[in-house]
Amino acid sequence: MAETAEEKVEERERVLDTPMDKEFDWAKKDDKTPVRDALWDHYMEADGRDTMKTEAKMHPYLDMSNDEVAANAEKLLKN
């Protein structure tokens, strides 16, 4: 049976909605920030708090696979 649109979105966004400490073993143990918000905060700082630039950089994450989201988040956020 084919997945519904909602199921596809739910699966695709799983990593984006997971708390940092649950998704990455390198994250702080009590970091409950969703990956989506951590990426947003990263881009906001990098873009001089320009919401439009940050939104444009976040938009591609909606079409990425979970593995791509995780790899990009690790590359950008891991210290």
mmCIF file of N, CA, C and O in Angstrom:
data_model
loop_
_atom_site.group_PDB
_atom_site.id
_atom_site.type_symbol
_atom_site.label_atom_id
_atom_site.label_comp_id
_atom_site.label_asym_id
_atom_site.label_seq_id
_atom_site.Cartn_x
_atom_site.Cartn_y
_atom_site.Cartn_z
ATOM 1 N N MET A 1 0.844 -1.177 0.000
ATOM 2 C CA MET A 1 0.000 0.000 0.000
ATOM 3 C C MET A 1 0.890 1.241 0.000
ATOM 4 O O MET A 1 1.881 1.313 0.717
ATOM 5 N N ALA A 2 0.535 2.214 -0.791
ATOM 6 C CA ALA A 2 1.311 3.452 -0.896
ATOM 7 C C ALA A 2 1.134 4.293 0.359
ATOM 8 O O ALA A 2 0.081 4.267 1.005
ATOM 9 N N GLU A 3 2.189 5.014 0.684
ATOM 10 C CA GLU A 3 2.126 5.911 1.834
ATOM 11 C C GLU A 3 1.262 7.127 1.507
ATOM 12 O O GLU A 3 1.245 7.601 0.378
ATOM 13 N N THR A 4 0.584 7.616 2.512
ATOM 14 C CA THR A 4 -0.165 8.857 2.336
ATOM 15 C C THR A 4 0.813 10.021 2.394
ATOM 16 O O THR A 4 1.957 9.879 2.848
ATOM 17 N N ALA A 5 0.368 11.174 1.946
ATOM 18 C CA ALA A 5 1.215 12.368 1.988
ATOM 19 C C ALA A 5 1.633 12.672 3.423
ATOM 20 O O ALA A 5 2.779 13.047 3.683
ATOM 21 N N GLU A 6 0.704 12.491 4.364
ATOM 22 C CA GLU A 6 1.019 12.770 5.766
ATOM 23 C C GLU A 6 2.096 11.824 6.295
ATOM 24 O O GLU A 6 2.969 12.232 7.049
ATOM 25 N N GLU A 7 2.021 10.553 5.901
ATOM 26 C CA GLU A 7 3.030 9.587 6.340
ATOM 27 C C GLU A 7 4.396 9.927 5.761
ATOM 28 O O GLU A 7 5.411 9.799 6.439
ATOM 29 N N LYS A 8 4.432 10.367 4.509
ATOM 30 C CA LYS A 8 5.699 10.755 3.895
ATOM 31 C C LYS A 8 6.303 11.946 4.619
ATOM 32 O O LYS A 8 7.496 11.982 4.890
ATOM 33 N N VAL A 9 5.487 12.934 4.929
ATOM 34 C CA VAL A 9 5.972 14.112 5.649
ATOM 35 C C VAL A 9 6.450 13.712 7.033
ATOM 36 O O VAL A 9 7.518 14.121 7.469
ATOM 37 N N GLU A 10 5.675 12.880 7.715
ATOM 38 C CA GLU A 10 6.043 12.449 9.067
ATOM 39 C C GLU A 10 7.396 11.743 9.060
ATOM 40 O O GLU A 10 8.263 12.028 9.870
ATOM 41 N N GLU A 11 7.609 10.823 8.131
ATOM 42 C CA GLU A 11 8.875 10.100 8.060
ATOM 43 C C GLU A 11 10.011 11.030 7.647
ATOM 44 O O GLU A 11 11.094 10.988 8.201
ATOM 45 N N ARG A 12 9.748 11.887 6.681
ATOM 46 C CA ARG A 12 10.788 12.777 6.177
ATOM 47 C C ARG A 12 11.262 13.741 7.265
ATOM 48 O O ARG A 12 12.417 14.088 7.326
ATOM 49 N N GLU A 13 10.366 14.178 8.112
ATOM 50 C CA GLU A 13 10.704 15.183 9.108
ATOM 51 C C GLU A 13 11.064 14.588 10.468
ATOM 52 O O GLU A 13 11.247 15.313 11.428
ATOM 53 N N ARG A 14 11.202 13.300 10.543
ATOM 54 C CA ARG A 14 11.501 12.679 11.829
ATOM 55 C C ARG A 14 12.746 13.279 12.460
ATOM 56 O O ARG A 14 12.731 13.663 13.617
ATOM 57 N N VAL A 15 13.833 13.378 11.743
ATOM 58 C CA VAL A 15 15.070 13.916 12.309
ATOM 59 C C VAL A 15 14.888 15.386 12.675
ATOM 60 O O VAL A 15 15.332 15.826 13.733
ATOM 61 N N LEU A 16 14.222 16.142 11.831
ATOM 62 C CA LEU A 16 14.036 17.561 12.114
ATOM 63 C C LEU A 16 13.314 17.799 13.437
ATOM 64 O O LEU A 16 13.590 18.773 14.121
ATOM 65 N N ASP A 17 12.421 16.920 13.786
ATOM 66 C CA ASP A 17 11.614 17.110 14.992
ATOM 67 C C ASP A 17 12.137 16.380 16.221
ATOM 68 O O ASP A 17 11.548 16.469 17.290
ATOM 69 N N THR A 18 13.245 15.691 16.095
ATOM 70 C CA THR A 18 13.824 14.943 17.205
ATOM 71 C C THR A 18 14.721 15.861 18.043
ATOM 72 O O THR A 18 15.469 16.662 17.488
ATOM 73 N N PRO A 19 14.651 15.763 19.367
ATOM 74 C CA PRO A 19 15.556 16.550 20.206
ATOM 75 C C PRO A 19 17.023 16.210 19.908
ATOM 76 O O PRO A 19 17.353 15.061 19.600
ATOM 77 N N MET A 20 17.857 17.195 19.989
ATOM 78 C CA MET A 20 19.283 17.013 19.687
ATOM 79 C C MET A 20 19.890 15.863 20.480
ATOM 80 O O MET A 20 20.621 15.046 19.934
ATOM 81 N N ASP A 21 19.586 15.784 21.782
ATOM 82 C CA ASP A 21 20.212 14.752 22.617
ATOM 83 C C ASP A 21 19.730 13.338 22.288
ATOM 84 O O ASP A 21 20.384 12.365 22.630
ATOM 85 N N LYS A 22 18.603 13.221 21.617
ATOM 86 C CA LYS A 22 18.104 11.902 21.210
ATOM 87 C C LYS A 22 18.647 11.499 19.843
ATOM 88 O O LYS A 22 18.745 10.319 19.538
ATOM 89 N N GLU A 23 18.984 12.473 19.022
ATOM 90 C CA GLU A 23 19.425 12.193 17.656
ATOM 91 C C GLU A 23 20.937 12.015 17.544
ATOM 92 O O GLU A 23 21.413 11.209 16.758
ATOM 93 N N PHE A 24 21.693 12.768 18.343
ATOM 94 C CA PHE A 24 23.154 12.765 18.215
ATOM 95 C C PHE A 24 23.820 12.444 19.540
ATOM 96 O O PHE A 24 23.534 13.086 20.550
ATOM 97 N N ASP A 25 24.724 11.490 19.523
ATOM 98 C CA ASP A 25 25.430 11.130 20.751
ATOM 99 C C ASP A 25 26.415 12.201 21.182
ATOM 100 O O ASP A 25 26.833 12.239 22.328
ATOM 101 N N TRP A 26 26.769 13.103 20.291
ATOM 102 C CA TRP A 26 27.705 14.180 20.615
ATOM 103 C C TRP A 26 27.006 15.417 21.190
ATOM 104 O O TRP A 26 27.659 16.326 21.675
ATOM 105 N N ALA A 27 25.687 15.461 21.143
ATOM 106 C CA ALA A 27 24.946 16.609 21.672
ATOM 107 C C ALA A 27 24.981 16.585 23.207
ATOM 108 O O ALA A 27 25.161 15.536 23.824
ATOM 109 N N LYS A 28 24.790 17.743 23.806
ATOM 110 C CA LYS A 28 24.719 17.810 25.261
ATOM 111 C C LYS A 28 23.585 16.918 25.741
ATOM 112 O O LYS A 28 22.526 16.849 25.127
ATOM 113 N N LYS A 29 23.797 16.239 26.847
ATOM 114 C CA LYS A 29 22.846 15.246 27.347
ATOM 115 C C LYS A 29 21.457 15.799 27.636
ATOM 116 O O LYS A 29 20.486 15.081 27.567
ATOM 117 N N ASP A 30 21.356 17.058 27.959
ATOM 118 C CA ASP A 30 20.056 17.630 28.299
ATOM 119 C C ASP A 30 19.536 18.595 27.234
ATOM 120 O O ASP A 30 18.650 19.393 27.494
ATOM 121 N N ASP A 31 20.070 18.509 26.014
ATOM 122 C CA ASP A 31 19.663 19.416 24.941
ATOM 123 C C ASP A 31 18.393 18.892 24.272
ATOM 124 O O ASP A 31 18.438 18.031 23.404
ATOM 125 N N LYS A 32 17.263 19.423 24.697
ATOM 126 C CA LYS A 32 15.963 19.008 24.169
ATOM 127 C C LYS A 32 15.543 19.838 22.950
ATOM 128 O O LYS A 32 14.429 19.693 22.446
ATOM 129 N N THR A 33 16.431 20.700 22.464
ATOM 130 C CA THR A 33 16.141 21.512 21.288
ATOM 131 C C THR A 33 15.930 20.605 20.075
ATOM 132 O O THR A 33 16.780 19.769 19.788
ATOM 133 N N PRO A 34 14.817 20.753 19.363
ATOM 134 C CA PRO A 34 14.650 19.967 18.142
ATOM 135 C C PRO A 34 15.746 20.313 17.130
ATOM 136 O O PRO A 34 16.214 21.450 17.076
ATOM 137 N N VAL A 35 16.138 19.339 16.351
ATOM 138 C CA VAL A 35 17.180 19.557 15.343
ATOM 139 C C VAL A 35 16.800 20.740 14.452
ATOM 140 O O VAL A 35 17.644 21.581 14.129
ATOM 141 N N ARG A 36 15.537 20.830 14.077
ATOM 142 C CA ARG A 36 15.054 21.941 13.242
ATOM 143 C C ARG A 36 15.408 23.298 13.878
ATOM 144 O O ARG A 36 15.897 24.209 13.205
ATOM 145 N N ASP A 37 15.166 23.442 15.170
ATOM 146 C CA ASP A 37 15.434 24.706 15.854
ATOM 147 C C ASP A 37 16.931 24.969 15.990
ATOM 148 O O ASP A 37 17.370 26.119 15.893
ATOM 149 N N ALA A 38 17.700 23.924 16.219
ATOM 150 C CA ALA A 38 19.151 24.093 16.314
ATOM 151 C C ALA A 38 19.726 24.562 14.979
ATOM 152 O O ALA A 38 20.598 25.447 14.949
ATOM 153 N N LEU A 39 19.231 23.994 13.884
ATOM 154 C CA LEU A 39 19.672 24.444 12.564
ATOM 155 C C LEU A 39 19.238 25.878 12.311
ATOM 156 O O LEU A 39 20.018 26.703 11.814
ATOM 157 N N TRP A 40 18.018 26.204 12.661
ATOM 158 C CA TRP A 40 17.504 27.572 12.492
ATOM 159 C C TRP A 40 18.390 28.553 13.260
ATOM 160 O O TRP A 40 18.806 29.583 12.715
ATOM 161 N N ASP A 41 18.667 28.240 14.513
ATOM 162 C CA ASP A 41 19.502 29.126 15.328
ATOM 163 C C ASP A 41 20.890 29.297 14.718
ATOM 164 O O ASP A 41 21.437 30.406 14.699
ATOM 165 N N HIS A 42 21.450 28.211 14.207
ATOM 166 C CA HIS A 42 22.769 28.276 13.569
ATOM 167 C C HIS A 42 22.744 29.229 12.376
ATOM 168 O O HIS A 42 23.598 30.111 12.250
ATOM 169 N N TYR A 43 21.762 29.050 11.512
ATOM 170 C CA TYR A 43 21.678 29.908 10.330
ATOM 171 C C TYR A 43 21.354 31.352 10.687
ATOM 172 O O TYR A 43 21.870 32.281 10.055
ATOM 173 N N MET A 44 20.523 31.567 11.688
ATOM 174 C CA MET A 44 20.210 32.945 12.103
ATOM 175 C C MET A 44 21.479 33.669 12.539
ATOM 176 O O MET A 44 21.699 34.822 12.165
ATOM 177 N N GLU A 45 22.302 33.001 13.320
ATOM 178 C CA GLU A 45 23.556 33.621 13.761
ATOM 179 C C GLU A 45 24.481 33.869 12.574
ATOM 180 O O GLU A 45 25.096 34.930 12.471
ATOM 181 N N ALA A 46 24.590 32.892 11.681
ATOM 182 C CA ALA A 46 25.483 33.008 10.522
ATOM 183 C C ALA A 46 25.015 34.084 9.545
ATOM 184 O O ALA A 46 25.841 34.695 8.858
ATOM 185 N N ASP A 47 23.704 34.324 9.488
ATOM 186 C CA ASP A 47 23.136 35.288 8.543
ATOM 187 C C ASP A 47 22.865 36.650 9.153
ATOM 188 O O ASP A 47 22.125 37.451 8.586
ATOM 189 N N GLY A 48 23.453 36.918 10.305
ATOM 190 C CA GLY A 48 23.245 38.222 10.936
ATOM 191 C C GLY A 48 21.805 38.461 11.338
ATOM 192 O O GLY A 48 21.320 39.584 11.274
ATOM 193 N N ARG A 49 21.131 37.383 11.741
ATOM 194 C CA ARG A 49 19.742 37.422 12.213
ATOM 195 C C ARG A 49 18.766 37.858 11.121
ATOM 196 O O ARG A 49 17.733 38.455 11.388
ATOM 197 N N ASP A 50 19.080 37.532 9.875
ATOM 198 C CA ASP A 50 18.221 37.843 8.735
ATOM 199 C C ASP A 50 17.258 36.667 8.507
ATOM 200 O O ASP A 50 17.655 35.617 8.006
ATOM 201 N N THR A 51 16.016 36.865 8.880
ATOM 202 C CA THR A 51 15.020 35.797 8.814
ATOM 203 C C THR A 51 14.823 35.280 7.390
ATOM 204 O O THR A 51 14.681 34.070 7.188
ATOM 205 N N MET A 52 14.803 36.154 6.418
ATOM 206 C CA MET A 52 14.571 35.735 5.040
ATOM 207 C C MET A 52 15.711 34.850 4.525
ATOM 208 O O MET A 52 15.473 33.843 3.862
ATOM 209 N N LYS A 53 16.947 35.205 4.836
ATOM 210 C CA LYS A 53 18.089 34.382 4.424
ATOM 211 C C LYS A 53 18.039 33.024 5.127
ATOM 212 O O LYS A 53 18.298 31.987 4.521
ATOM 213 N N THR A 54 17.718 33.047 6.403
ATOM 214 C CA THR A 54 17.647 31.804 7.171
ATOM 215 C C THR A 54 16.542 30.910 6.642
ATOM 216 O O THR A 54 16.730 29.704 6.471
ATOM 217 N N GLU A 55 15.392 31.477 6.361
ATOM 218 C CA GLU A 55 14.287 30.695 5.820
ATOM 219 C C GLU A 55 14.681 30.044 4.495
ATOM 220 O O GLU A 55 14.373 28.866 4.257
ATOM 221 N N ALA A 56 15.372 30.767 3.653
ATOM 222 C CA ALA A 56 15.809 30.214 2.366
ATOM 223 C C ALA A 56 16.780 29.054 2.566
ATOM 224 O O ALA A 56 16.740 28.070 1.812
ATOM 225 N N LYS A 57 17.633 29.140 3.570
ATOM 226 C CA LYS A 57 18.577 28.046 3.840
ATOM 227 C C LYS A 57 17.898 26.846 4.484
ATOM 228 O O LYS A 57 18.345 25.711 4.311
ATOM 229 N N MET A 58 16.835 27.063 5.227
ATOM 230 C CA MET A 58 16.121 25.964 5.879
ATOM 231 C C MET A 58 15.179 25.233 4.930
ATOM 232 O O MET A 58 14.922 24.044 5.117
ATOM 233 N N HIS A 59 14.677 25.901 3.932
ATOM 234 C CA HIS A 59 13.694 25.302 3.033
ATOM 235 C C HIS A 59 14.157 23.976 2.420
ATOM 236 O O HIS A 59 13.370 23.020 2.376
ATOM 237 N N PRO A 60 15.393 23.836 1.948
ATOM 238 C CA PRO A 60 15.819 22.557 1.371
ATOM 239 C C PRO A 60 15.732 21.373 2.332
ATOM 240 O O PRO A 60 15.600 20.224 1.887
ATOM 241 N N TYR A 61 15.776 21.623 3.622
ATOM 242 C CA TYR A 61 15.696 20.527 4.589
ATOM 243 C C TYR A 61 14.362 19.791 4.511
ATOM 244 O O TYR A 61 14.268 18.626 4.865
ATOM 245 N N LEU A 62 13.333 20.460 4.023
ATOM 246 C CA LEU A 62 12.022 19.827 3.915
ATOM 247 C C LEU A 62 12.005 18.743 2.840
ATOM 248 O O LEU A 62 11.154 17.856 2.873
ATOM 249 N N ASP A 63 12.938 18.806 1.901
ATOM 250 C CA ASP A 63 13.009 17.808 0.831
ATOM 251 C C ASP A 63 14.129 16.795 1.033
ATOM 252 O O ASP A 63 14.306 15.896 0.226
ATOM 253 N N MET A 64 14.898 16.944 2.094
ATOM 254 C CA MET A 64 16.013 16.030 2.363
ATOM 255 C C MET A 64 15.525 14.764 3.054
ATOM 256 O O MET A 64 14.531 14.786 3.785
ATOM 257 N N SER A 65 16.265 13.693 2.849
ATOM 258 C CA SER A 65 15.997 12.463 3.595
ATOM 259 C C SER A 65 16.479 12.658 5.034
ATOM 260 O O SER A 65 17.241 13.593 5.327
ATOM 261 N N ASN A 66 16.076 11.764 5.913
ATOM 262 C CA ASN A 66 16.538 11.820 7.303
ATOM 263 C C ASN A 66 18.056 11.739 7.378
ATOM 264 O O ASN A 66 18.685 12.442 8.172
ATOM 265 N N ASP A 67 18.655 10.886 6.556
ATOM 266 C CA ASP A 67 20.113 10.750 6.557
ATOM 267 C C ASP A 67 20.790 12.043 6.122
ATOM 268 O O ASP A 67 21.817 12.437 6.680
ATOM 269 N N GLU A 68 20.227 12.706 5.128
ATOM 270 C CA GLU A 68 20.797 13.974 4.662
ATOM 271 C C GLU A 68 20.671 15.053 5.730
ATOM 272 O O GLU A 68 21.612 15.824 5.955
ATOM 273 N N VAL A 69 19.519 15.111 6.384
ATOM 274 C CA VAL A 69 19.318 16.091 7.458
ATOM 275 C C VAL A 69 20.333 15.849 8.569
ATOM 276 O O VAL A 69 21.007 16.781 9.027
ATOM 277 N N ALA A 70 20.467 14.604 8.985
ATOM 278 C CA ALA A 70 21.399 14.271 10.064
ATOM 279 C C ALA A 70 22.836 14.601 9.680
ATOM 280 O O ALA A 70 23.583 15.163 10.481
ATOM 281 N N ALA A 71 23.223 14.276 8.455
ATOM 282 C CA ALA A 71 24.594 14.554 8.010
ATOM 283 C C ALA A 71 24.863 16.050 7.965
ATOM 284 O O ALA A 71 25.919 16.518 8.415
ATOM 285 N N ASN A 72 23.913 16.828 7.451
ATOM 286 C CA ASN A 72 24.086 18.274 7.401
ATOM 287 C C ASN A 72 24.104 18.882 8.800
ATOM 288 O O ASN A 72 24.931 19.765 9.082
ATOM 289 N N ALA A 73 23.231 18.407 9.662
ATOM 290 C CA ALA A 73 23.199 18.926 11.028
ATOM 291 C C ALA A 73 24.510 18.633 11.734
ATOM 292 O O ALA A 73 25.055 19.489 12.424
ATOM 293 N N GLU A 74 25.012 17.429 11.557
ATOM 294 C CA GLU A 74 26.289 17.073 12.202
ATOM 295 C C GLU A 74 27.425 17.947 11.684
ATOM 296 O O GLU A 74 28.241 18.447 12.456
ATOM 297 N N LYS A 75 27.453 18.155 10.389
ATOM 298 C CA LYS A 75 28.501 18.983 9.787
ATOM 299 C C LYS A 75 28.456 20.420 10.309
ATOM 300 O O LYS A 75 29.489 21.010 10.603
ATOM 301 N N LEU A 76 27.241 20.944 10.472
ATOM 302 C CA LEU A 76 27.095 22.332 10.899
ATOM 303 C C LEU A 76 27.148 22.548 12.408
ATOM 304 O O LEU A 76 27.614 23.597 12.869
ATOM 305 N N LEU A 77 26.663 21.593 13.173
ATOM 306 C CA LEU A 77 26.430 21.832 14.594
ATOM 307 C C LEU A 77 27.416 21.128 15.531
ATOM 308 O O LEU A 77 27.514 21.524 16.696
ATOM 309 N N LYS A 78 28.080 20.104 15.049
ATOM 310 C CA LYS A 78 28.992 19.364 15.937
ATOM 311 C C LYS A 78 30.223 20.224 16.206
ATOM 312 O O LYS A 78 30.853 20.725 15.306
ATOM 313 N N ASN A 79 30.549 20.355 17.470
ATOM 314 C CA ASN A 79 31.704 21.201 17.843
ATOM 315 C C ASN A 79 32.954 20.406 17.890
ATOM 316 O O ASN A 79 33.190 19.383 18.212
#
